[in-house]
Coordinates of C-alpha atoms in Angstrom, one line a residue:
M1 CA 67.4 -169.5 -23.1
W2 CA 70.6 -170.2 -24.9
I3 CA 73.7 -168.0 -24.7
L4 CA 76.7 -168.3 -27.0
G5 CA 79.8 -166.8 -25.6
V6 CA 82.6 -165.9 -28.0
N7 CA 86.1 -164.5 -28.3
A8 CA 86.0 -163.3 -31.8
P9 CA 87.7 -160.9 -34.3
P10 CA 88.2 -158.1 -34.8
T11 CA 88.6 -157.6 -31.1
G12 CA 89.7 -161.2 -30.1
W13 CA 92.1 -161.7 -32.9
H14 CA 93.9 -164.6 -31.3
D15 CA 92.7 -167.6 -29.3
S16 CA 89.2 -167.3 -30.7
A17 CA 86.7 -169.6 -29.0
A18 CA 83.0 -170.4 -28.5
C19 CA 81.1 -171.6 -25.4
L20 CA 77.4 -172.5 -25.0
I21 CA 75.5 -172.2 -21.8
D22 CA 71.9 -172.6 -20.9
Q23 CA 69.5 -170.5 -18.8
D24 CA 71.0 -171.8 -15.6
G25 CA 74.6 -171.0 -16.6
R26 CA 75.4 -174.6 -17.2
I27 CA 78.1 -175.2 -19.8
V28 CA 77.1 -177.5 -22.6
A29 CA 80.3 -177.3 -24.6
F30 CA 83.4 -175.1 -24.9
S31 CA 86.1 -175.2 -27.5
E32 CA 88.9 -173.1 -28.9
E33 CA 88.8 -172.6 -32.6
E34 CA 92.4 -173.8 -33.0
R35 CA 91.5 -177.3 -31.9
L36 CA 89.1 -177.6 -34.9
N37 CA 90.7 -175.6 -37.7
R38 CA 94.2 -176.8 -36.7
H39 CA 95.8 -173.4 -36.9
R40 CA 97.7 -172.6 -33.7
H41 CA 96.1 -169.7 -31.8
S42 CA 93.7 -169.3 -34.7
L43 CA 95.1 -165.9 -35.5
Y44 CA 92.5 -163.5 -37.1
R45 CA 90.1 -166.4 -37.6
K46 CA 86.5 -166.3 -36.4
P47 CA 85.3 -169.1 -34.1
N48 CA 83.0 -170.5 -36.8
S49 CA 83.9 -174.2 -36.3
A50 CA 83.9 -173.9 -32.5
A51 CA 80.4 -172.2 -32.6
R52 CA 79.0 -174.9 -34.9
F53 CA 80.5 -177.6 -32.6
V54 CA 79.0 -176.2 -29.4
L55 CA 75.6 -175.8 -31.0
A56 CA 75.7 -179.4 -32.3
Q57 CA 76.4 -180.7 -28.8
A58 CA 73.0 -179.3 -27.8
G59 CA 71.2 -180.2 -31.0
L60 CA 70.6 -176.6 -31.7
T61 CA 70.8 -174.4 -34.8
P62 CA 71.9 -170.7 -34.9
D63 CA 68.3 -169.5 -34.8
D64 CA 67.9 -171.1 -31.4
I65 CA 70.5 -168.7 -29.9
D66 CA 69.0 -165.9 -27.8
V67 CA 72.2 -164.0 -26.9
V68 CA 75.7 -163.8 -28.3
A69 CA 78.0 -162.5 -25.6
L70 CA 81.4 -161.1 -26.7
G71 CA 84.3 -160.8 -24.3
W72 CA 85.3 -157.3 -25.6
D73 CA 83.7 -153.9 -26.1
S74 CA 84.0 -153.9 -29.8
E75 CA 82.0 -150.7 -30.2
Q76 CA 84.8 -148.8 -28.3
L77 CA 87.7 -150.5 -30.2
Y78 CA 86.1 -150.3 -33.6
P79 CA 83.6 -147.5 -33.5
R80 CA 81.0 -147.4 -36.4
R81 CA 82.7 -150.3 -38.2
F82 CA 79.5 -152.3 -38.3
A83 CA 76.2 -150.9 -39.3
S84 CA 74.2 -153.5 -37.3
D85 CA 74.5 -156.4 -34.9
A86 CA 73.7 -158.7 -37.8
E87 CA 76.6 -157.4 -39.8
F88 CA 78.9 -157.7 -36.8
L89 CA 77.8 -161.4 -36.2
A90 CA 78.4 -162.3 -39.8
Y91 CA 81.9 -160.9 -39.6
A92 CA 82.8 -162.1 -36.1
V93 CA 81.2 -165.5 -35.9
G94 CA 80.2 -166.4 -39.4
L95 CA 77.0 -168.4 -38.6
D96 CA 73.8 -167.8 -40.5
F97 CA 71.3 -166.7 -37.8
G98 CA 68.5 -166.4 -40.3
T99 CA 66.0 -163.6 -39.9
R100 CA 66.1 -163.7 -36.1
T101 CA 69.2 -161.8 -35.0
P102 CA 70.1 -162.7 -31.4
E103 CA 70.8 -160.0 -28.9
V104 CA 74.5 -159.0 -28.8
V105 CA 76.0 -158.2 -25.4
R106 CA 79.5 -156.7 -25.4
V107 CA 81.2 -157.5 -22.1
P108 CA 84.3 -155.5 -21.1
H109 CA 87.3 -157.7 -21.5
H110 CA 88.5 -157.7 -17.9
Q111 CA 85.0 -158.3 -16.6
A112 CA 84.7 -161.3 -18.8
H113 CA 88.1 -162.6 -17.6
A114 CA 87.0 -162.0 -14.0
A115 CA 83.7 -163.9 -14.4
S116 CA 85.4 -166.8 -16.1
S117 CA 87.6 -167.3 -13.0
F118 CA 85.2 -166.6 -10.2
Y119 CA 82.3 -168.6 -11.4
A120 CA 84.6 -171.6 -12.3
S121 CA 85.9 -171.6 -8.8
P122 CA 84.4 -173.3 -5.7
F123 CA 84.4 -169.9 -3.8
R124 CA 81.2 -168.1 -2.7
K125 CA 83.1 -164.8 -2.4
A126 CA 86.6 -163.9 -3.7
G127 CA 88.9 -161.2 -4.7
V128 CA 89.6 -161.4 -8.4
L129 CA 92.8 -160.2 -10.0
V130 CA 93.0 -159.8 -13.8
I131 CA 96.3 -159.1 -15.4
D132 CA 97.1 -159.3 -19.1
G133 CA 98.4 -157.2 -21.9
H134 CA 95.4 -154.9 -21.9
G135 CA 91.7 -154.8 -22.0
E136 CA 89.9 -151.8 -23.5
N137 CA 91.2 -149.3 -21.0
E138 CA 93.2 -151.1 -18.5
S139 CA 96.0 -153.6 -18.0
S140 CA 95.3 -154.8 -14.4
T141 CA 92.1 -154.8 -12.4
I142 CA 90.9 -155.8 -9.0
W143 CA 87.4 -157.0 -8.4
T144 CA 85.2 -158.3 -5.7
Y145 CA 82.8 -161.1 -6.7
E146 CA 80.2 -162.7 -4.5
D147 CA 77.3 -165.1 -5.4
G148 CA 74.0 -163.3 -5.7
A149 CA 75.7 -159.8 -5.9
E150 CA 76.8 -157.6 -8.7
P151 CA 80.6 -157.7 -9.2
R152 CA 82.4 -154.7 -7.9
L153 CA 85.4 -153.2 -9.7
E154 CA 87.8 -152.1 -6.9
R155 CA 90.8 -150.7 -8.8
S156 CA 92.3 -150.5 -12.3
W157 CA 95.6 -149.6 -13.8
Q158 CA 96.0 -147.9 -17.2
R159 CA 96.8 -149.8 -20.4
T160 CA 100.4 -148.9 -20.7
A161 CA 101.3 -149.8 -17.0
S162 CA 101.1 -153.3 -18.4
L163 CA 102.9 -156.3 -16.9
G164 CA 102.0 -158.2 -20.1
Y165 CA 103.8 -155.6 -22.2
A166 CA 106.9 -156.0 -20.0
Y167 CA 106.9 -159.7 -20.5
D168 CA 106.1 -159.5 -24.2
A169 CA 109.2 -157.3 -24.7
A170 CA 111.4 -159.9 -23.0
S171 CA 109.9 -162.7 -25.1
T172 CA 110.4 -160.8 -28.4
W173 CA 113.9 -159.8 -27.4
L174 CA 114.6 -163.5 -27.0
G175 CA 113.3 -164.2 -30.5
F176 CA 110.0 -165.7 -29.4
S177 CA 106.5 -164.6 -30.3
F178 CA 104.5 -163.0 -27.5
L179 CA 102.3 -166.0 -27.8
N180 CA 105.3 -168.2 -26.7
A181 CA 105.7 -166.5 -23.3
G182 CA 105.9 -170.0 -21.7
K183 CA 109.3 -170.4 -23.3
T184 CA 110.4 -167.3 -21.5
M185 CA 109.2 -168.6 -18.2
G186 CA 110.9 -172.0 -18.7
L187 CA 114.2 -170.2 -19.6
A188 CA 113.9 -167.9 -16.5
A189 CA 114.3 -171.0 -14.3
Y190 CA 117.9 -171.2 -15.3
G191 CA 118.5 -167.8 -13.8
R192 CA 116.7 -168.8 -10.6
A193 CA 118.8 -172.0 -10.3
A194 CA 122.0 -170.0 -10.7
G195 CA 121.0 -167.6 -8.0
L196 CA 121.3 -164.8 -10.6
A197 CA 121.1 -161.2 -9.3
T198 CA 118.7 -159.0 -11.4
E199 CA 118.2 -155.3 -11.5
P200 CA 114.9 -154.4 -9.9
L201 CA 112.6 -153.0 -12.6
V202 CA 109.6 -152.4 -10.4
E203 CA 109.1 -150.4 -7.3
L204 CA 106.4 -151.5 -4.9
T205 CA 104.7 -148.9 -2.6
A206 CA 102.1 -149.5 0.1
D207 CA 99.2 -149.6 -2.4
D208 CA 100.6 -149.3 -5.8
F209 CA 103.6 -150.2 -8.1
R210 CA 105.8 -148.2 -10.5
M211 CA 107.7 -149.9 -13.2
A212 CA 111.1 -148.8 -14.7
V213 CA 109.4 -148.1 -18.0
A214 CA 106.9 -145.4 -17.2
P215 CA 103.4 -145.7 -18.7
L216 CA 102.4 -143.3 -21.4
A217 CA 100.3 -140.2 -20.8
E218 CA 97.1 -141.6 -22.1
H219 CA 95.2 -138.5 -23.0
R220 CA 91.9 -140.4 -23.4
G221 CA 90.2 -142.8 -21.0
T222 CA 89.2 -144.8 -24.0
A223 CA 90.9 -145.5 -27.2
T224 CA 90.4 -147.3 -30.5
A225 CA 92.2 -150.5 -31.5
D226 CA 94.6 -148.5 -33.7
E227 CA 95.5 -146.1 -30.9
I228 CA 96.1 -149.1 -28.5
K229 CA 98.3 -150.8 -31.1
E230 CA 100.4 -147.7 -31.4
Q231 CA 100.8 -147.5 -27.6
Y232 CA 101.6 -151.2 -27.4
D233 CA 104.4 -150.8 -29.9
T234 CA 105.9 -147.8 -28.1
V235 CA 105.9 -149.3 -24.7
V236 CA 107.1 -152.8 -25.8
G237 CA 109.9 -151.0 -27.7
R238 CA 111.0 -149.1 -24.6
W239 CA 111.0 -152.3 -22.5
R240 CA 113.0 -154.1 -25.2
A241 CA 115.5 -151.3 -25.2
R242 CA 115.7 -151.6 -21.4
Y243 CA 116.5 -155.3 -21.6
A244 CA 119.0 -154.6 -24.4
A245 CA 120.8 -152.2 -22.1
L246 CA 120.8 -154.8 -19.3
A247 CA 122.2 -157.5 -21.5
G248 CA 124.5 -155.2 -23.6
A249 CA 122.9 -156.7 -26.8
D250 CA 119.9 -156.3 -29.0
G251 CA 119.2 -160.0 -28.8
P252 CA 120.5 -163.4 -27.8
G253 CA 123.9 -164.6 -28.8
A254 CA 122.9 -168.2 -29.2
P255 CA 120.3 -170.0 -31.3
E256 CA 116.9 -170.9 -29.7
E257 CA 117.9 -174.5 -29.0
A258 CA 121.0 -173.2 -27.0
L259 CA 119.5 -170.3 -25.1
A260 CA 119.9 -171.9 -21.7
D261 CA 123.7 -171.7 -22.3
D262 CA 123.5 -168.0 -23.2
P263 CA 124.0 -165.8 -20.0
K264 CA 122.4 -162.8 -21.6
A265 CA 119.3 -164.6 -22.7
V266 CA 118.9 -166.2 -19.2
L267 CA 119.4 -162.7 -17.6
V268 CA 116.7 -161.1 -19.7
A269 CA 114.2 -164.0 -19.1
Y270 CA 114.8 -164.1 -15.4
T271 CA 114.7 -160.3 -15.0
A272 CA 111.3 -160.2 -16.7
Q273 CA 110.1 -163.1 -14.6
R274 CA 111.1 -161.3 -11.4
V275 CA 109.1 -158.2 -12.5
I276 CA 106.0 -160.4 -12.8
E277 CA 106.5 -162.4 -9.6
E278 CA 107.2 -159.3 -7.4
T279 CA 104.3 -157.3 -8.8
V280 CA 101.7 -160.1 -8.9
T281 CA 102.5 -161.0 -5.3
H282 CA 101.9 -157.4 -4.3
L283 CA 98.7 -157.1 -6.3
A284 CA 97.4 -160.4 -4.9
A285 CA 97.8 -159.0 -1.4
L286 CA 96.0 -155.8 -2.4
T287 CA 93.2 -157.8 -4.0
R288 CA 92.6 -159.8 -0.8
K289 CA 92.6 -156.6 1.2
A290 CA 90.1 -154.9 -1.1
A291 CA 87.7 -157.9 -1.1
G292 CA 88.0 -158.5 2.6
V293 CA 88.5 -162.3 2.1
E294 CA 91.5 -164.6 1.6
E295 CA 89.9 -166.4 -1.4
L296 CA 91.7 -165.2 -4.5
C297 CA 91.0 -165.9 -8.2
L298 CA 93.4 -165.0 -11.0
S299 CA 92.7 -164.5 -14.7
G300 CA 94.2 -162.9 -17.8
G301 CA 97.1 -164.0 -19.8
V302 CA 99.6 -163.4 -17.0
A303 CA 97.7 -166.0 -14.9
L304 CA 99.3 -168.6 -17.2
N305 CA 102.6 -167.8 -15.5
C306 CA 102.9 -171.0 -13.5
S307 CA 106.1 -170.0 -11.8
T308 CA 104.4 -166.9 -10.3
N309 CA 101.2 -168.7 -9.4
G310 CA 103.2 -171.3 -7.5
T311 CA 104.7 -168.6 -5.2
L312 CA 101.3 -167.2 -4.1
P313 CA 99.7 -168.5 -0.8
G314 CA 96.3 -170.0 -0.9
P315 CA 93.4 -170.3 -1.1
L316 CA 94.0 -169.5 -4.8
Y317 CA 92.1 -170.5 -8.0
V318 CA 93.1 -170.1 -11.6
P319 CA 90.7 -171.5 -14.2
P320 CA 91.9 -173.9 -17.0
V321 CA 91.3 -171.1 -19.6
P322 CA 92.7 -167.9 -18.0
H323 CA 93.9 -166.6 -21.4
D324 CA 91.8 -164.8 -24.0
A325 CA 89.9 -167.9 -25.1
G326 CA 88.4 -167.9 -21.6
V327 CA 86.5 -164.7 -22.2
A328 CA 84.0 -166.6 -24.3
L329 CA 82.9 -168.4 -21.1
G330 CA 83.2 -165.3 -19.0
A331 CA 81.1 -163.2 -21.3
A332 CA 78.4 -165.8 -21.3
W333 CA 78.5 -166.1 -17.5
T334 CA 78.3 -162.3 -17.2
V335 CA 74.9 -162.5 -19.0
R336 CA 73.8 -165.5 -16.9
P337 CA 75.9 -166.6 -14.0
P338 CA 75.7 -170.3 -12.9
R339 CA 73.1 -170.8 -10.2
H340 CA 75.4 -173.1 -8.3
H341 CA 79.2 -173.6 -8.3
T342 CA 80.5 -175.6 -5.4
A343 CA 83.4 -177.5 -7.1
P344 CA 86.1 -176.4 -9.5
L345 CA 85.2 -176.4 -13.2
S346 CA 85.7 -179.7 -15.1
P347 CA 87.9 -178.8 -18.1
Y348 CA 86.6 -181.7 -20.2
L349 CA 84.2 -179.7 -22.3
G350 CA 85.5 -180.1 -25.9
T351 CA 85.2 -182.5 -28.8
D352 CA 84.8 -186.2 -28.2
V353 CA 87.7 -188.0 -29.7
H354 CA 85.4 -190.0 -32.0
G355 CA 83.3 -187.0 -32.8
P356 CA 83.1 -185.1 -36.1
D357 CA 85.8 -183.0 -37.5
H358 CA 85.6 -179.2 -37.9
T359 CA 83.4 -179.6 -41.0
G360 CA 80.9 -181.6 -39.0
R361 CA 81.7 -184.9 -40.8
P362 CA 82.8 -188.0 -39.0
A363 CA 86.6 -187.9 -38.8
A364 CA 87.6 -191.5 -39.5
P365 CA 91.2 -192.1 -38.6
D366 CA 93.6 -193.8 -41.1
T367 CA 94.9 -196.8 -39.0
A368 CA 96.1 -198.9 -42.0
G369 CA 99.3 -200.6 -41.2
L370 CA 99.1 -200.0 -37.4
L371 CA 98.7 -202.9 -35.0
R372 CA 95.5 -202.7 -32.9
T373 CA 94.6 -204.5 -29.8
D374 CA 91.9 -203.9 -27.1
L375 CA 93.2 -201.5 -24.5
D376 CA 94.5 -203.5 -21.5
T377 CA 95.8 -201.5 -18.5
D378 CA 98.4 -204.1 -17.5
T379 CA 99.8 -204.2 -21.1
L380 CA 99.9 -200.4 -21.2
T381 CA 101.6 -200.1 -17.8
T382 CA 104.2 -202.7 -18.8
L383 CA 105.0 -200.7 -22.0
L384 CA 105.5 -197.5 -19.9
M385 CA 107.6 -199.3 -17.2
D386 CA 109.8 -200.6 -20.0
G387 CA 110.6 -197.1 -21.1
Q388 CA 108.2 -196.6 -24.0
V389 CA 106.7 -193.2 -24.7
G390 CA 103.1 -193.0 -26.0
A391 CA 100.1 -190.8 -26.3
V392 CA 96.5 -190.9 -25.0
A393 CA 93.4 -189.6 -26.8
Q394 CA 90.2 -190.4 -25.0
G395 CA 86.8 -188.9 -24.3
R396 CA 86.0 -185.2 -24.6
A397 CA 89.0 -182.9 -25.0
E398 CA 90.2 -180.4 -22.4
V399 CA 89.7 -176.7 -22.8
G400 CA 92.7 -174.4 -22.3
P401 CA 96.4 -174.7 -23.2
R402 CA 97.3 -177.6 -20.8
A403 CA 96.8 -181.2 -21.8
L404 CA 95.2 -182.9 -18.8
C405 CA 95.5 -186.5 -19.7
R406 CA 92.9 -186.8 -22.3
R407 CA 95.1 -185.5 -25.1
S408 CA 98.5 -186.2 -23.6
I409 CA 101.9 -187.7 -24.3
I410 CA 102.9 -189.9 -21.3
A411 CA 106.0 -191.7 -20.1
V412 CA 107.5 -192.9 -16.8
P413 CA 109.8 -190.1 -15.6
D414 CA 112.3 -192.2 -13.7
T415 CA 115.3 -190.9 -15.5
A416 CA 116.4 -187.4 -16.6
E417 CA 117.0 -189.0 -20.1
V418 CA 113.2 -189.3 -20.7
N419 CA 113.0 -185.5 -20.7
T420 CA 115.6 -185.6 -23.6
R421 CA 113.7 -188.1 -25.6
V422 CA 110.3 -186.5 -25.2
N423 CA 111.7 -183.1 -26.2
H424 CA 113.1 -184.8 -29.2
I425 CA 109.7 -186.4 -30.0
K426 CA 108.0 -183.0 -29.8
N427 CA 110.8 -181.2 -31.7
R428 CA 111.3 -178.9 -28.8
E429 CA 114.4 -177.2 -27.3
Q430 CA 116.2 -179.5 -24.9
W431 CA 116.1 -176.9 -22.1
R432 CA 112.2 -177.0 -22.0
P433 CA 110.7 -178.8 -18.9
F434 CA 107.9 -181.2 -18.5
A435 CA 105.1 -181.8 -15.9
G436 CA 104.2 -184.7 -13.8
V437 CA 100.8 -186.2 -13.0
T438 CA 99.8 -188.4 -10.1
R439 CA 97.0 -189.1 -7.6
P440 CA 96.4 -186.6 -4.8
D441 CA 97.7 -188.7 -2.0
Y442 CA 101.0 -189.5 -3.7
G443 CA 101.4 -185.9 -5.0
A444 CA 101.5 -184.9 -1.3
R445 CA 104.8 -186.8 -1.1
L446 CA 106.3 -185.5 -4.3
W447 CA 105.9 -181.7 -4.2
E448 CA 104.6 -178.8 -2.3
Q449 CA 100.9 -178.9 -2.0
Q450 CA 98.5 -176.8 -4.0
E451 CA 94.8 -176.8 -3.3
H452 CA 93.5 -176.0 -6.8
L453 CA 96.4 -175.1 -9.1
S454 CA 97.5 -178.7 -9.7
R455 CA 94.0 -179.6 -11.0
Y456 CA 94.8 -177.8 -14.2
M457 CA 98.6 -177.9 -14.1
L458 CA 98.8 -174.1 -13.5
G459 CA 101.2 -173.7 -10.7
A460 CA 104.9 -174.6 -10.2
A461 CA 105.7 -176.4 -7.0
R462 CA 109.0 -177.3 -5.5
A463 CA 109.8 -181.0 -5.7
T464 CA 110.5 -182.9 -2.5
D465 CA 113.6 -185.2 -2.1
L466 CA 111.3 -188.1 -3.0
G467 CA 110.0 -186.3 -6.1
R468 CA 113.6 -185.6 -7.3
Q469 CA 114.5 -189.2 -6.6
V470 CA 111.6 -191.0 -8.3
A471 CA 110.6 -188.5 -11.0
P472 CA 113.7 -186.6 -12.2
G473 CA 112.3 -186.4 -15.7
V474 CA 109.7 -183.9 -14.6
V475 CA 111.8 -181.8 -12.2
H476 CA 113.1 -178.6 -13.9
I477 CA 116.5 -177.0 -13.4
D478 CA 115.3 -174.9 -10.5
G479 CA 113.9 -177.9 -8.6
T480 CA 110.3 -177.2 -9.4
T481 CA 107.7 -179.1 -11.5
R482 CA 104.2 -178.0 -12.8
P483 CA 102.2 -180.8 -11.3
Q484 CA 98.8 -182.2 -12.1
V485 CA 96.8 -184.3 -9.7
L486 CA 94.2 -186.6 -11.2
H487 CA 91.0 -187.3 -9.4
G488 CA 88.7 -190.3 -9.8
D489 CA 88.2 -191.4 -13.4
E490 CA 88.6 -188.0 -15.0
A491 CA 91.1 -189.4 -17.5
P492 CA 90.4 -193.2 -17.5
A493 CA 93.5 -194.6 -19.1
V494 CA 96.0 -192.5 -17.2
G495 CA 94.2 -192.9 -13.9
A496 CA 94.2 -196.7 -14.4
V497 CA 97.9 -196.7 -15.2
L498 CA 98.7 -194.7 -12.0
D499 CA 96.7 -197.1 -9.9
T500 CA 98.4 -200.1 -11.6
L501 CA 101.8 -198.7 -11.0
A502 CA 101.0 -198.3 -7.3
R503 CA 99.7 -201.9 -7.1
R504 CA 103.0 -203.1 -8.7
G505 CA 105.0 -201.2 -6.1
A506 CA 106.3 -198.6 -8.6
P507 CA 106.0 -194.9 -8.0
P508 CA 102.6 -193.9 -9.4
V509 CA 103.7 -190.8 -11.4
L510 CA 103.9 -190.1 -15.1
L511 CA 105.3 -187.4 -17.3
N512 CA 102.4 -185.6 -18.9
T513 CA 102.7 -183.2 -21.8
S514 CA 100.5 -182.0 -24.6
F515 CA 99.9 -184.4 -27.6
N516 CA 101.0 -182.2 -30.5
D517 CA 104.0 -181.7 -32.7
K518 CA 105.9 -178.4 -32.9
G519 CA 103.7 -175.6 -34.2
E520 CA 100.6 -177.7 -34.0
P521 CA 97.6 -177.3 -31.7
I522 CA 96.8 -180.1 -29.3
V523 CA 95.1 -183.0 -31.2
N524 CA 91.4 -183.0 -31.1
T525 CA 89.8 -185.9 -33.0
A526 CA 90.8 -189.5 -33.6
A527 CA 92.0 -188.5 -37.1
D528 CA 94.2 -185.8 -35.6
A529 CA 95.6 -188.3 -33.0
V530 CA 96.5 -191.0 -35.6
A531 CA 98.1 -188.5 -37.9
A532 CA 100.2 -187.1 -35.1
F533 CA 101.1 -190.6 -33.9
R534 CA 102.4 -191.5 -37.4
A535 CA 104.4 -188.3 -37.7
M536 CA 106.0 -188.4 -34.2
D537 CA 108.5 -190.9 -32.8
L538 CA 106.0 -192.4 -30.4
D539 CA 105.8 -196.0 -29.5
F540 CA 102.0 -196.5 -28.8
L541 CA 98.7 -194.7 -29.0
V542 CA 95.7 -195.1 -26.7
L543 CA 92.7 -194.1 -28.8
G544 CA 89.5 -194.5 -26.9
D545 CA 89.4 -198.2 -25.9
D546 CA 92.0 -199.3 -28.4
L547 CA 95.7 -199.6 -28.2
Y548 CA 97.7 -199.0 -31.4
R549 CA 101.4 -199.7 -32.0
K550 CA 103.7 -199.3 -34.9
P551 CA 105.2 -202.4 -36.6
G552 CA 108.5 -203.3 -34.9
R553 CA 107.6 -201.6 -31.7
T554 CA 105.5 -204.2 -30.0
G555 CA 108.0 -205.2 -27.4
G556 CA 108.8 -203.6 -24.1
A557 CA 112.5 -203.2 -24.1
R558 CA 113.9 -199.8 -23.2
R559 CA 115.2 -197.8 -26.2

C-alpha cells in the first residue's frame, strides 16, 4: 500500500508539499514544492514536482498510489467545486493517475498537524497542541495521542480567536508579509532586551483565555473558504488598528533595514510576541492537564515561534515541519500511522544534492571557472578559522524551513562582525540574528539545554557566559540563540569540521544559516547550489565531496 500525502490547492494555497509513505507508515521521501520549482512558499502552486520526486524515490508511477491524503477538508471549504475525486486530483496535484483513481482521504487540518507532530516524536503518549491561523473551524486545538489508540480531540477554539491572526496583524503593520513572521519574532527581541513594558492584550483564566480583540460571532460551525477569508480580513484589521493605537501610527516610521531603531516598530513586535508567549504557555499547561502526561507536542504555524518554544518546560517536541507543509505528512500518517516511532524524525528526506531537477532531468551544475579540489576537512577547517564564509550542500535535503547543515551557510562565529558580513551576504537586514550549531556535549556549555528543540533549530535558548564569549556572532540582542546540536554523521562536512575544531583546541561551534539569497527558497540541487554560490559573496562551496572556490579567494586571510 502506498499513500501520497499532500498539502495542495485550493485549500493549501501556500507551502504546498508531498510526502510518500508505505503500508507501515515509513517515509520514503518528503519535499516542499518550493525547493523544486524555486518559488518561495509556492503560492497557489500544486505540489506537482514534489509528488513526482517522492514517487521517483520509490520507483513508482502515479497508478501505483492507493490513497491520496489531503491535509484539509476541501469539501467543506469548497463545496461542490469538483465533480469527482479525479477532477479534484487533476486540479490539486496534477499527476496523471490513469484510469485507476486512488482513494482520496480528506483529513481535517488540525488533525493532520497533530499527527505530523506526535508520530514524528519519540513519545508513546502525549498531549498535542496545535495553534495556527485557522483550520476549517478552529484556530487552536488540544489533543491526546497515544500509540495504538484513536486520537482524542480534547478542546478547540473558534477560528477568529486566533493567535495567528494577532501575529499576522503585527507582521503586516510592520510592513512584512504574514509569511515573514520570523522577522517579527527577531525584531521583538529588541523589546525584550530593552525591558520594554507592553500593554497586556490577553487575559488568562483558569481554563481559557480572552484576547483584547474579541472573536467574531461565527454564526455557523462550518464555513466556506470565502467566508473564512472575510472573517480573517475583519479580525486582522481590528488587531492592526489596536497596534496602531498602541504605537500612535499606522505603520513604522523607519525603513525595514532600520526597524530595530524605531521604538514604535519594536513596541508592536514585542507586544505581539508577548501575546503569543503568554497564551501558548497557558495552553501548554492545559494540554498537559487534559492528556494526563507531561510529554507535549506542538504543531501549526505558531509552533515556528522559536522564542516562545524556548520558554516552555520539557519534555517538549516540535517537528521539523510544524507549518502547513507538514500536513502532507500528517494526513498520510492519519491514514496509516507508523508502526514504531522511538526516536525523533530525521529531517533529511528531500532531494539528493546530485539528484535530478524539478523536471526529472539531471541538474548538472555549471562549475566553469571555479577552482575544484577534493574535500579535505583540515583545509575546510582552516578556511573557516581564517574567517572565510562558505556554504555546504551535501546528501539529501532537509524538510522544513530550517537549514540543518546539509543546505547551510557556515562561518566561525567568534566575533560579532561575522553576523554583519553574513547578513550582507544574504542581503538581509542587519538586525536579523543567526543560529549556532555544535555537538551535544559542547552545546551543554554554550546555552540552556533543550532535549529535542535543538535537533531542528526550533527553540531559542539563553546563551551562557561561555557562549557569549566564544560565539558572539550567534547571540541575539536579548542574549539568546536558536541552537542546533548535530548528532553523529547526520551532516558529514559540518560534523567533521566541528570535531576538527575541537581537536585543534578551538571552540567547536559554527554559525549556521540557510543557503539561499533574499527571496529565494533554500537551495536544493547541485545546480541551485552553484548558481547561489556564484551570485552571493561567499568564499567557498562544499558540494558533495568536492570543495569549490572562486579565483582570488584561495587563501585563508581574514577579510
